[in-house]
Amino acid sequence: MVPPSSSTPPVAHRASAEWTEADAPILTRTLGRAWAVPGNLVRHRALWLAGARRELSARLSGTVLGKLWPVLQPLALFAVYYTLFARVFGMGFPSQADGSDAATGVYLFLGVVTWSAFAESLTRGTLAFTERGELLKRAAFPAEVLPLQTIIAQQILMLVGLAAFVAVSSLAGIWPLPGAAVICVPLIFVLQALFTLGLCLVFATLHALLRDTQHFVGVLATLWMFATPIFWIPSAAVLPGVEPFLPWLQWNPMHAFVSCWRQALMSQAPSEAFSAGLLESMLHATVWAAVSLCSGSFLFACGARRLPDEV
Amino acid sequence: MREPALETQQLGKSYRRYRSSAHKALELASLGWIRGHEPFWALRDVTLSLAPGAALGLIGRNGAGKSTLLRLLAGTSAPSAGRLRVRGPVASLLELGAGFHLDLTGRENIFLAGLLLGLSPREMREKESSIAEFSELGEFLDQPVRTYSSGMGMRLGFAIAASVEPKVLLIDEVFAVGDQAFQKKCVDRVLEFRKRGTTLVLCSHSLYDVRQICDQAAWIDAGRVRALGPAVDVTNDYASFARESERALGAGGGMGDGAKGNRAPGAPQVLGATVQDSAGQPVQEIESGAGIQVEVRWRDPAPQRGLAIGVGFMRQDRTLVSAMGTHLDGVAVSGANGRALLELPKLCLLAGTFDVLIWLFDENGVHRYEEFVVPERLVVRARTKEVGLVRLDHRWRVEAEGS
């Protein structure tokens, strides 16, 4: 027998005695639902934390090396970029002329790792609702936690890779440890998660309604990657042809995030690689995260009522 | 008067049927200004009110809208028309086990399900042992759910939902799986919930379960409430409807239209027969245990010969429940015209719809002249939850030792 609960009564999602109306004013209802998104994320953190943990263990289970992969893969990646771009192609920063071509490798590596965390989160997060349709149909819980758990899992993998790189590269004498700027990392982590979540809410909702979204997001991610300084250096001194496009970069949110990561983790940042300092980039990132989360919550709120019927 | 625990007003749910993805895309792109869908109403105009502690059974055919209604009440699906209100925490057992992650162990799923129900990990840890005990899964609890049988999955699901102590419990076809012993445990548990004042909505194909557990029932047919009222009445109505449609499918017509068979010229004939209550008024519906009488009027072109009159009650599944005849009781019948009255002071049939059959035999009851079916079927209503064909007179005496 289950004894009567001695603790507080279970929190119900609809414990209030409010009417659920079919024809409530659409604007009030939608705005109210959008407004509830941040609160739901905080209140149900145990849910998405557990979900992120599950996704991580699912990703690593069935492999021989298991937990080593999140470490090994970025290190291999760095080795490739370092050898290929810096050594073979001779790509480099003029300001680092003292033979420290490692800077190019580090620059590319940080860009690729943080970008792929975003791109993977975006493409996987787009499927967050449709892949868990059965759950959405059967359990009454805030669906917005679903993309977040994917994002958090992805970003934790990214952090592990970054930490492994920082440790190995400083031990091997390739690149020094990051400076005090590293304290910004948790904030950048949160901002990027919220930024990605906003986009995922848009695309996951659209994907539930129309399955073309997934393909669209795939194309978008590729285009976006080349529009962001991941594999190139946004400096006329390095790439003369890029100059006319530089003013537009401030409208690329991912430029702000990638700049944040690079500046927080590269202690000897080559000055020509960054048009804005760390603090300014963080400010941009904050604004983008807020814009993305607001629009994402709104679009999600527009479609939220239809989700269980469409997935 | 206490506030209802659960209320719906003109509740409806429609799904959108699109002719093609292009229609859907067009509708989305135009923000709904161009309509590309046809609404399909899975549920319409459902107005219900359940007092705290009441239990409502939902019955009806597959696809009638029962599960849609449960989903609306559970809050997993939003209404398209009308409104609903549920007071207090809701827990639902909707198609058990479907929400489990197959790769996780039973124990991990307990936590996950708890989180989905809105409980904190701490609360779930407190409940874990009692859930484990109730589910009777033993060491399987630490195996992936993938390895479970459907009955085991159901046990786990039921154990979790039972642990939540909900104010409103929604159950969809739970008792269909699992072994007898566990089914009984579930029913006991649900009855225990009822005793503690949990409001219950139960969707089941088992009219027996609905009658056992619920005091009210709603018969949902094609998305609408066709009947709503005391569980015993509604299940009776539904049962006779179900039998009827079954028979219509099977026999493609059938009885109920008076005289049957080829009557030889000069043979005796039933002119008419009615079922009456004990006061002599024609009735079509009676309570189980009430008295009735059957009146038979006949004509015989050859009045000098003797006749025998038989009366039988046949349930719609063609089970002859009971038949009696004048020749068996030593009553002589003869004459050119006549009227016979059969009195049944206490009709012990249980709930159901019955055909009343009249036969005319020769005086020895060997040759059958005619079979006549009373056009109006007799509907017997039962206020008891006993099941079967007849109510046998009985009393209980229990002796026990020890505790």
XYZ file of C-alpha atoms in Angstrom:
714
model
C 0.000 0.000 0.000
C 1.155 3.486 -0.719
C 0.944 5.482 2.473
C -0.760 8.834 2.322
C 1.778 11.394 1.316
C 3.255 13.208 4.256
C 4.972 15.791 2.113
C 3.387 18.690 0.323
C 0.660 17.708 -2.104
C 1.872 17.089 -5.627
C 2.106 20.135 -7.818
C -0.474 19.837 -10.512
C -0.237 21.647 -13.765
C -3.813 22.662 -13.462
C -4.399 22.841 -9.766
C -6.068 26.196 -10.131
C -9.798 26.305 -10.551
C -9.610 28.419 -13.683
C -11.724 27.697 -16.675
C -9.857 26.447 -19.688
C -11.664 28.242 -22.452
C -11.691 27.284 -26.087
C -12.521 30.781 -27.195
C -10.492 32.890 -24.794
C -9.173 36.069 -26.438
C -6.323 34.895 -28.599
C -3.945 37.734 -27.828
C -4.278 37.477 -24.047
C -3.974 33.732 -24.180
C -0.939 33.767 -26.435
C 0.876 36.484 -24.540
C 0.086 34.777 -21.254
C 1.479 31.511 -22.533
C 4.609 33.226 -23.863
C 5.105 35.026 -20.571
C 4.930 31.699 -18.733
C 7.872 30.219 -20.646
C 10.765 31.492 -18.477
C 8.934 30.639 -15.262
C 8.194 27.132 -16.518
C 11.848 26.618 -17.357
C 12.847 27.531 -13.827
C 10.063 25.608 -12.124
C 10.593 22.465 -14.144
C 14.379 22.540 -14.133
C 14.508 19.050 -12.659
C 12.695 17.850 -15.769
C 15.081 19.258 -18.358
C 18.132 18.521 -16.244
C 17.074 14.889 -16.075
C 16.332 15.008 -19.792
C 19.761 16.422 -20.588
C 21.422 13.762 -18.479
C 19.434 11.109 -20.298
C 20.387 12.464 -23.694
C 24.033 12.519 -22.719
C 24.044 8.970 -21.476
C 22.096 7.812 -24.542
C 24.668 9.507 -26.766
C 27.561 7.762 -25.034
C 26.073 4.370 -24.346
C 27.052 1.442 -26.524
C 30.517 2.808 -27.253
C 33.786 1.268 -26.139
C 35.461 4.536 -25.242
C 32.253 5.958 -23.824
C 32.981 9.046 -21.815
C 36.324 9.562 -23.536
C 34.732 10.566 -26.838
C 33.688 14.077 -25.810
C 37.371 14.620 -24.956
C 39.018 12.781 -27.820
C 36.925 14.203 -30.604
C 37.696 17.906 -30.003
C 41.371 17.142 -29.495
C 41.502 15.367 -32.836
C 39.674 18.306 -34.360
C 42.222 20.719 -32.991
C 45.082 18.615 -34.318
C 43.552 18.761 -37.789
C 42.955 22.519 -37.783
C 46.334 23.248 -36.332
C 48.156 21.106 -38.908
C 46.024 21.919 -41.898
C 45.228 25.605 -41.675
C 48.182 26.920 -39.740
C 50.966 24.667 -41.006
C 49.896 23.612 -44.495
C 47.836 26.605 -45.673
C 49.945 29.049 -43.698
C 46.920 31.014 -42.619
C 47.861 33.367 -39.816
C 47.382 36.640 -37.992
C 49.741 39.491 -38.882
C 49.879 40.553 -35.240
C 51.132 37.101 -34.252
C 54.063 37.240 -36.599
C 56.444 35.913 -33.976
C 55.906 32.403 -35.317
C 52.987 31.679 -32.982
C 50.881 30.105 -35.705
C 49.157 28.134 -32.994
C 46.858 31.154 -32.690
C 45.195 30.263 -35.987
C 44.598 26.716 -34.878
C 43.144 27.842 -31.577
C 41.015 30.483 -33.267
C 39.542 28.015 -35.738
C 39.088 25.322 -33.145
C 37.187 27.539 -30.727
C 35.000 28.767 -33.564
C 34.174 25.300 -34.844
C 33.486 23.764 -31.447
C 31.182 26.529 -30.251
C 29.503 26.805 -33.643
C 28.806 23.103 -33.898
C 27.293 23.075 -30.424
C 24.907 25.740 -31.667
C 24.208 24.130 -35.028
C 23.695 20.665 -33.541
C 21.391 22.110 -30.881
C 19.446 23.905 -33.556
C 18.933 20.909 -35.819
C 18.223 18.492 -32.977
C 16.103 21.011 -31.125
C 13.944 21.490 -34.196
C 12.858 17.877 -33.788
C 12.300 18.231 -30.051
C 8.493 18.194 -30.243
C 7.955 15.812 -33.112
C 10.313 13.183 -31.714
C 8.472 13.088 -28.430
C 4.972 13.230 -29.763
C 3.727 10.372 -27.621
C 4.846 12.148 -24.497
C 3.217 15.417 -25.540
C -0.038 13.623 -26.202
C -0.109 11.870 -22.862
C 1.451 14.040 -20.230
C 0.523 17.572 -19.332
C 3.834 19.324 -18.883
C 5.390 22.465 -20.356
C 6.718 21.420 -23.747
C 9.306 24.199 -23.807
C 11.622 22.103 -21.635
C 12.076 19.617 -24.476
C 14.312 21.715 -26.757
C 16.165 23.040 -23.723
C 17.260 19.602 -22.608
C 18.741 18.930 -26.044
C 20.562 22.252 -25.995
C 21.947 21.762 -22.510
C 23.179 18.273 -23.333
C 24.871 19.578 -26.458
C 26.479 22.500 -24.683
C 27.756 20.311 -21.859
C 29.525 18.185 -24.462
C 30.964 21.398 -25.844
C 32.196 22.510 -22.423
C 33.872 19.169 -21.861
C 35.667 19.505 -25.195
C 36.731 23.060 -24.436
C 38.031 22.087 -21.011
C 39.958 19.174 -22.475
C 41.496 21.463 -25.062
C 42.480 24.098 -22.510
C 44.081 21.482 -20.263
C 45.957 19.637 -22.996
C 47.123 22.691 -24.890
C 48.516 24.375 -21.794
C 50.197 21.182 -20.597
C 51.708 20.638 -24.035
C 52.844 24.234 -24.174
C 50.894 24.983 -27.352
C 48.748 27.716 -25.919
C 48.670 29.374 -22.479
C 45.788 29.025 -20.029
C 42.957 31.524 -20.415
C 43.113 34.623 -18.236
C 40.578 36.183 -15.891
C 38.119 36.501 -18.755
C 37.304 32.837 -18.232
C 34.861 33.840 -15.479
C 32.514 34.959 -18.252
C 32.126 31.373 -19.455
C 29.080 30.434 -17.337
C 27.270 33.557 -18.481
C 28.101 32.944 -22.139
C 26.938 29.359 -21.684
C 23.559 30.522 -20.359
C 23.166 33.257 -22.970
C 23.892 30.883 -25.835
C 21.497 28.303 -24.395
C 18.712 30.901 -24.209
C 19.492 32.239 -27.685
C 19.409 28.740 -29.153
C 16.264 27.915 -27.192
C 14.429 30.865 -28.716
C 15.297 29.703 -32.218
C 14.503 26.086 -31.392
C 11.076 27.071 -30.069
C 10.372 28.796 -33.379
C 11.586 25.949 -35.540
C 10.306 23.105 -33.376
C 6.818 24.644 -33.377
C 6.945 25.230 -37.116
C 8.278 21.743 -37.654
C 5.364 20.249 -35.743
C 3.009 22.097 -38.084
C 4.972 21.600 -41.278
C 7.641 18.961 -41.692
C 9.554 20.975 -44.268
C 11.088 22.982 -41.456
C 13.735 20.399 -40.694
C 15.184 20.636 -44.207
C 14.998 24.373 -44.158
C 16.915 24.491 -40.887
C 19.597 22.235 -42.356
C 20.174 24.637 -45.231
C 19.972 27.637 -42.939
C 22.624 26.208 -40.618
C 25.051 25.681 -43.500
C 24.567 29.168 -44.889
C 24.782 30.671 -41.454
C 28.035 28.903 -40.740
C 29.739 30.527 -43.745
C 28.237 33.885 -42.876
C 29.852 33.670 -39.447
C 33.613 34.004 -38.962
C 34.238 30.368 -38.153
C 36.694 29.428 -40.882
C 37.674 32.955 -41.802
C 39.050 35.952 -39.987
C 36.887 39.071 -40.138
C 39.742 41.410 -40.801
C 40.638 43.308 -43.942
C 44.262 42.922 -42.981
C 43.972 39.145 -43.293
C 41.288 38.787 -45.965
C 41.116 41.966 -48.060
C 38.039 40.816 -49.952
C 35.952 40.596 -46.804
C 35.982 44.293 -46.015
C 32.616 45.355 -47.525
C 30.833 42.685 -45.470
C 32.320 43.551 -42.114
C 29.705 46.175 -41.090
C 26.989 43.573 -41.594
C 28.577 41.215 -39.123
C 27.057 43.033 -36.173
C 23.664 41.780 -37.373
C 24.816 38.194 -37.116
C 24.009 37.010 -33.586
C 26.354 34.072 -33.817
C 29.242 36.426 -34.513
C 28.670 37.870 -31.038
C 28.551 34.450 -29.381
C 31.576 33.039 -31.165
C 33.510 36.231 -30.342
C 32.573 35.853 -26.701
C 33.827 32.287 -26.535
C 37.051 33.066 -28.348
C 37.858 36.110 -26.277
C 37.013 34.417 -23.017
C 39.256 31.449 -23.778
C 42.142 32.924 -25.783
C 44.429 34.700 -23.413
C 46.544 36.183 -26.174
C 43.794 37.217 -28.470
C 44.980 38.510 -31.823
C 43.487 41.980 -31.892
C 42.513 41.963 -35.614
C 40.237 38.971 -35.118
C 37.681 40.884 -33.081
C 35.810 43.987 -34.034
C 34.412 44.355 -30.517
C 35.860 43.630 -27.103
C 34.622 40.877 -24.807
C 32.300 43.100 -22.808
C 30.761 44.629 -25.891
C 30.299 41.177 -27.436
C 28.671 39.978 -24.224
C 26.289 42.903 -24.384
C 25.390 42.029 -27.963
C 24.967 38.401 -26.997
C 22.630 39.388 -24.163
C 20.465 41.462 -26.471
C 20.321 38.670 -29.050
C 19.448 36.096 -26.417
C 16.603 38.291 -25.158
C 15.277 38.963 -28.669
C 15.470 35.313 -29.599
C 13.818 34.062 -26.418
C 11.000 36.602 -26.664
C 10.182 35.846 -30.275
C 10.634 32.125 -29.728
C 8.296 32.137 -26.734
C 5.730 34.111 -28.687
C 5.723 31.849 -31.705
C 5.699 28.793 -29.483
C 2.741 30.241 -27.585
C 0.890 30.731 -30.874
C 1.255 27.061 -31.732
C 1.358 25.493 -28.272
C -2.318 24.527 -28.193
C -2.052 22.665 -31.437
C 1.137 20.796 -30.616
C -0.362 17.617 -29.123
C -2.714 17.333 -32.103
C 0.001 17.790 -34.682
C 2.906 15.714 -33.441
C -23.411 22.856 -2.108
C -19.830 21.960 -2.858
C -18.201 23.129 -6.047
C -18.000 20.458 -8.715
C -14.610 18.817 -8.991
C -14.877 18.702 -12.714
C -17.049 20.676 -15.060
C -17.355 20.976 -18.786
C -19.651 23.238 -20.751
C -20.396 22.558 -24.401
C -16.936 21.119 -24.612
C -15.804 20.224 -28.088
C -12.669 19.169 -29.851
C -12.058 19.396 -33.540
C -9.076 18.237 -35.466
C -7.980 19.779 -38.700
C -8.053 17.681 -41.788
C -5.933 19.069 -44.543
C -6.343 17.981 -48.108
C -2.612 18.182 -48.642
C 0.541 19.594 -47.133
C 0.333 22.435 -49.616
C -3.053 23.458 -48.228
C -1.547 23.408 -44.782
C 1.459 25.461 -45.839
C -0.811 27.984 -47.507
C -2.948 28.281 -44.405
C 0.094 28.757 -42.182
C 1.720 31.239 -44.522
C -1.456 33.310 -44.677
C -1.715 33.135 -40.865
C -5.050 31.400 -41.202
C -6.684 33.870 -43.576
C -6.833 31.222 -46.254
C -8.468 28.143 -44.853
C -6.967 24.901 -46.066
C -8.616 22.460 -43.693
C -11.901 20.838 -42.911
C -12.690 20.596 -39.216
C -13.398 17.128 -37.930
C -15.297 17.139 -34.668
C -14.112 14.308 -32.475
C -16.158 15.580 -29.573
C -19.029 18.007 -29.390
C -21.312 19.657 -26.877
C -20.214 17.745 -23.851
C -21.648 19.269 -20.710
C -20.794 17.437 -17.541
C -20.510 18.234 -13.891
C -18.989 15.868 -11.410
C -19.208 16.399 -7.685
C -16.066 15.732 -5.672
C -15.776 12.026 -5.055
C -18.085 11.062 -7.897
C -17.071 8.466 -10.419
C -18.030 8.723 -14.042
C -17.693 5.877 -16.493
C -17.281 6.651 -20.170
C -18.630 4.021 -22.494
C -19.070 3.854 -26.208
C -17.628 2.309 -29.278
C -14.028 2.654 -30.393
C -13.433 6.064 -31.868
C -16.506 7.559 -30.242
C -14.456 10.267 -28.532
C -13.924 8.828 -25.055
C -10.164 9.141 -25.138
C -10.410 12.603 -26.642
C -12.534 13.640 -23.695
C -10.051 12.159 -21.253
C -7.200 14.002 -22.949
C -9.065 17.268 -22.695
C -9.708 16.661 -19.017
C -6.076 15.713 -18.486
C -5.017 18.971 -20.067
C -2.839 17.355 -22.714
C -5.119 18.604 -25.429
C -6.755 22.004 -25.732
C -10.509 22.378 -26.283
C -11.788 23.718 -29.602
C -15.156 24.747 -28.248
C -16.704 25.366 -24.870
C -14.745 25.238 -21.682
C -13.719 22.983 -18.860
C -12.584 23.320 -15.296
C -10.885 20.785 -13.085
C -10.236 21.465 -9.423
C -7.258 19.904 -7.775
C -4.339 17.873 -9.046
C -5.126 15.614 -11.961
C -3.358 12.363 -12.627
C -4.080 10.367 -15.675
C -3.509 6.807 -16.644
C -3.836 7.254 -20.344
C -2.916 4.128 -22.216
C -0.485 3.002 -19.645
C 3.167 2.656 -20.225
C 3.140 4.614 -23.440
C 5.038 7.450 -21.813
C 7.918 5.271 -20.681
C 11.411 5.517 -22.021
C 12.179 2.000 -23.101
C 15.933 2.260 -22.604
C 15.666 3.436 -19.026
C 15.111 1.094 -16.136
C 11.816 0.938 -14.337
C 13.292 2.856 -11.450
C 14.554 5.648 -13.704
C 11.143 5.808 -15.322
C 9.536 6.246 -11.926
C 11.559 9.403 -11.444
C 10.911 10.624 -14.942
C 7.183 10.044 -14.653
C 7.196 11.827 -11.326
C 8.889 14.831 -12.883
C 6.314 14.858 -15.649
C 3.564 14.785 -13.065
C 5.171 17.820 -11.489
C 6.719 16.164 -8.453
C 10.189 17.012 -7.237
C 12.939 14.361 -7.174
C 12.803 14.471 -3.405
C 9.110 13.656 -3.341
C 9.687 10.839 -5.777
C 12.407 9.358 -3.580
C 9.917 9.287 -0.734
C 7.429 7.428 -2.863
C 9.882 5.169 -4.634
C 9.751 2.241 -2.253
C 5.983 2.136 -2.081
C 5.742 2.330 -5.870
C 8.265 -0.480 -6.172
C 6.272 -2.541 -3.725
C 2.923 -1.927 -5.362
C 4.212 -2.700 -8.837
C 5.483 -6.126 -7.691
C 8.245 -5.910 -10.262
C 11.017 -7.012 -7.896
C 14.411 -7.043 -9.532
C 12.900 -6.186 -12.908
C 12.664 -2.654 -11.604
C 16.337 -2.200 -12.386
C 16.026 -3.641 -15.885
C 15.254 -1.503 -18.935
C 11.530 -1.127 -19.558
C 12.195 -2.574 -23.023
C 12.399 -5.990 -21.385
C 8.989 -5.712 -19.715
C 5.837 -7.471 -20.758
C 2.836 -5.240 -21.376
C 1.376 -6.334 -18.068
C 4.533 -5.311 -16.245
C 4.565 -1.921 -17.911
C 0.987 -1.443 -16.885
C 1.749 -2.403 -13.319
C 4.486 0.163 -13.144
C 2.308 2.853 -14.703
C -0.544 2.156 -12.377
C 1.737 2.096 -9.356
C 3.124 5.502 -10.288
C -0.231 7.131 -10.893
C -1.623 5.572 -7.737
C 1.168 7.112 -5.709
C 0.360 10.666 -6.705
C -2.729 10.963 -4.500
C -4.602 12.941 -7.119
C -7.848 14.761 -6.522
C -9.020 13.769 -9.960
C -7.949 10.498 -11.514
C -8.467 9.759 -15.182
C -8.210 6.158 -16.256
C -8.245 4.883 -19.812
C -8.724 1.143 -20.283
C -6.457 0.131 -17.478
C -8.005 -3.093 -16.521
C -7.514 -4.604 -19.923
C -3.994 -5.851 -19.278
C -2.307 -7.701 -16.489
C -3.190 -10.877 -14.704
C -6.327 -11.394 -12.683
C -4.644 -10.839 -9.347
C -3.179 -7.538 -10.399
C -6.400 -6.393 -12.002
C -8.122 -6.996 -8.734
C -5.429 -5.031 -6.964
C -5.969 -2.132 -9.341
C -9.713 -2.193 -8.888
C -9.256 -2.331 -5.127
C -6.907 0.587 -5.333
C -9.328 2.591 -7.434
C -12.158 1.826 -5.031
C -9.922 2.924 -2.199
C -9.346 6.205 -4.017
C -13.081 6.598 -4.277
C -13.496 6.071 -0.580
C -10.999 8.809 0.078
C -12.957 11.193 -2.101
C -10.979 11.120 -5.324
C -13.061 12.067 -8.304
C -12.772 9.455 -10.981
C -13.317 9.341 -14.704
C -12.979 5.863 -16.090
C -13.071 4.903 -19.699
C -13.677 1.234 -20.246
C -15.150 -1.279 -22.602
C -16.007 -3.434 -19.663
C -19.520 -2.474 -18.651
C -18.983 -4.658 -15.655
C -16.117 -2.500 -14.428
C -18.061 0.664 -15.098
C -20.950 -0.614 -13.030
C -18.721 -1.822 -10.248
C -16.713 1.343 -9.913
C -18.818 4.214 -11.169
C -22.026 5.743 -9.967
C -22.586 7.667 -13.172
C -21.922 6.869 -16.765
C -21.853 8.755 -20.017
C -22.450 6.977 -23.268
C -20.467 8.721 -25.967
C -21.482 8.075 -29.526
C -19.921 9.803 -32.531
C -18.490 12.561 -30.359
C -21.676 13.400 -28.524
C -23.104 12.363 -25.210
C -25.924 10.026 -26.090
C -26.903 9.222 -22.543
C -25.794 10.483 -19.181
C -27.081 9.272 -15.865
C -26.842 6.513 -13.288
C -24.231 3.987 -14.358
C -26.638 1.083 -14.191
C -29.176 2.693 -16.523
C -26.697 3.967 -19.044
C -24.793 0.709 -19.229
C -28.095 -1.110 -19.708
C -29.043 1.185 -22.553
C -25.673 0.812 -24.115
C -25.676 -2.943 -23.709
C -28.985 -3.327 -25.470
C -27.879 -0.931 -28.194
C -24.673 -2.875 -28.659
C -26.515 -6.181 -28.826
C -28.995 -4.738 -31.252
C -26.411 -3.408 -33.638
C -24.586 -6.684 -33.355
C -27.718 -8.567 -34.209
C -28.551 -6.210 -37.042
C -25.185 -6.984 -38.474
C -25.506 -10.694 -37.888
C -29.130 -11.513 -38.725
C -29.886 -8.594 -40.969
C -33.380 -8.132 -39.625
C -34.848 -10.620 -37.237
C -37.796 -10.875 -34.978
C -40.023 -8.449 -33.285
C -42.640 -8.308 -35.992
C -45.421 -10.484 -34.669
C -46.324 -13.847 -36.098
C -43.640 -15.943 -37.649
C -43.566 -19.076 -39.663
C -46.047 -20.572 -42.033
C -49.407 -20.985 -40.486
C -51.369 -23.876 -41.887
C -54.970 -23.070 -42.891
C -57.333 -23.800 -40.072
C -54.602 -23.673 -37.438
C -55.063 -21.717 -34.219
C -53.677 -18.205 -34.227
C -52.334 -15.669 -31.743
C -54.307 -12.466 -32.198
C -52.154 -10.408 -29.960
C -50.071 -10.392 -26.826
C -49.003 -7.667 -24.455
C -46.787 -7.424 -21.455
C -48.406 -5.573 -18.568
C -47.438 -4.530 -15.136
C -49.161 -6.094 -12.143
C -51.919 -3.459 -12.408
C -52.705 -4.478 -15.960
C -51.158 -1.491 -17.725
C -49.010 -2.250 -20.777
C -45.299 -1.765 -20.034
C -42.110 -1.986 -21.984
C -39.698 -1.296 -19.166
C -39.721 -2.748 -15.718
C -37.473 -2.921 -12.733
C -35.898 -6.235 -12.000
C -37.935 -8.025 -9.371
C -41.218 -6.307 -10.213
C -44.316 -8.250 -11.084
C -45.643 -8.515 -14.642
C -48.341 -10.333 -16.499
C -48.476 -11.490 -20.083
C -51.805 -11.381 -21.856
C -52.360 -13.640 -24.850
C -55.445 -13.509 -27.091
C -56.072 -16.346 -29.478
C -58.541 -17.652 -32.014
C -59.087 -21.232 -32.959
C -61.163 -22.244 -36.026
C -61.554 -25.702 -34.544
C -62.644 -24.941 -30.982
C -63.260 -28.532 -30.011
C -59.588 -29.410 -29.897
C -57.399 -28.641 -26.931
C -54.540 -26.149 -27.036
C -51.476 -25.325 -25.050
C -50.035 -21.844 -24.703
C -46.362 -21.278 -24.033
C -44.594 -18.078 -23.004
C -40.852 -17.661 -23.097
C -38.301 -14.943 -22.428
C -35.371 -14.762 -24.766
C -32.409 -12.546 -24.318
C -31.150 -10.784 -27.397
C -28.269 -13.146 -27.781
C -30.914 -15.814 -28.419
C -30.560 -17.372 -24.991
C -33.918 -18.695 -23.903
C -33.947 -17.673 -20.280
C -37.130 -19.319 -19.228
C -40.203 -20.760 -20.869
C -43.432 -22.032 -19.364
C -46.553 -23.607 -20.800
C -50.148 -24.353 -19.825
C -49.628 -28.043 -20.621
C -46.676 -28.172 -18.215
C -48.720 -26.637 -15.429
C -51.814 -28.753 -16.113
C -54.028 -25.888 -17.254
C -56.593 -26.777 -19.905
C -57.127 -24.375 -22.794
C -59.750 -24.553 -25.508
C -62.367 -22.450 -27.246
C -62.940 -20.449 -30.449
C -61.662 -17.227 -28.899
C -59.910 -16.680 -25.681
C -57.654 -14.675 -23.513
C -54.993 -16.106 -21.253
C -53.231 -14.167 -18.552
C -49.883 -15.359 -17.256
C -48.938 -13.769 -13.964
C -45.314 -13.502 -12.896
C -45.377 -11.956 -9.435
C -41.633 -11.454 -9.334
C -39.612 -11.283 -12.532
C -36.087 -12.056 -11.391
C -34.379 -11.227 -14.677
C -31.316 -9.039 -14.398
C -30.789 -6.027 -16.607
C -31.216 -6.558 -20.298
C -33.596 -6.438 -23.190
C -35.718 -9.490 -23.801
C -38.005 -10.783 -26.487
C -41.230 -12.252 -25.193
C -42.251 -15.273 -27.242
C -45.682 -16.815 -27.392
C -46.285 -20.316 -28.718
C -49.441 -22.192 -29.529
C -49.089 -25.983 -29.263
C -51.403 -28.920 -29.432
C -52.759 -29.978 -26.070
C -49.770 -32.191 -25.366
C -47.274 -29.533 -26.267
C -45.799 -31.663 -29.005
C -46.864 -29.974 -32.189
C -46.227 -26.264 -32.445
C -48.878 -24.326 -34.367
C -47.395 -20.911 -34.088
C -44.552 -18.824 -32.669
C -45.448 -15.209 -31.998
C -43.049 -12.520 -30.811
C -44.451 -9.653 -28.785
C -43.614 -6.604 -30.895
C -42.429 -4.475 -28.001
C -39.297 -5.757 -26.384
C -39.202 -5.949 -22.645
C -36.433 -3.890 -21.095
C -35.483 -4.897 -17.602
C -33.569 -2.439 -15.504
C -31.548 -3.511 -12.506
C -30.413 -1.334 -9.656
C -28.022 -3.987 -8.524
C -24.486 -4.514 -9.619
C -24.978 -8.250 -9.775
C -24.281 -9.698 -13.161
C -25.724 -12.550 -15.122
C -29.106 -13.451 -16.471
C -31.284 -13.865 -13.446
C -31.202 -12.763 -9.903
C -31.338 -15.829 -7.722
C -32.929 -15.311 -4.382
C -30.177 -15.409 -1.850
C -28.853 -14.479 1.522
C -25.377 -14.529 3.010
C -24.097 -16.023 6.168
C -20.424 -15.576 6.944
C -18.556 -17.253 9.703
C -14.925 -16.552 10.284
C -12.208 -17.249 12.760
C -9.045 -15.411 13.556
C -8.299 -12.025 12.069
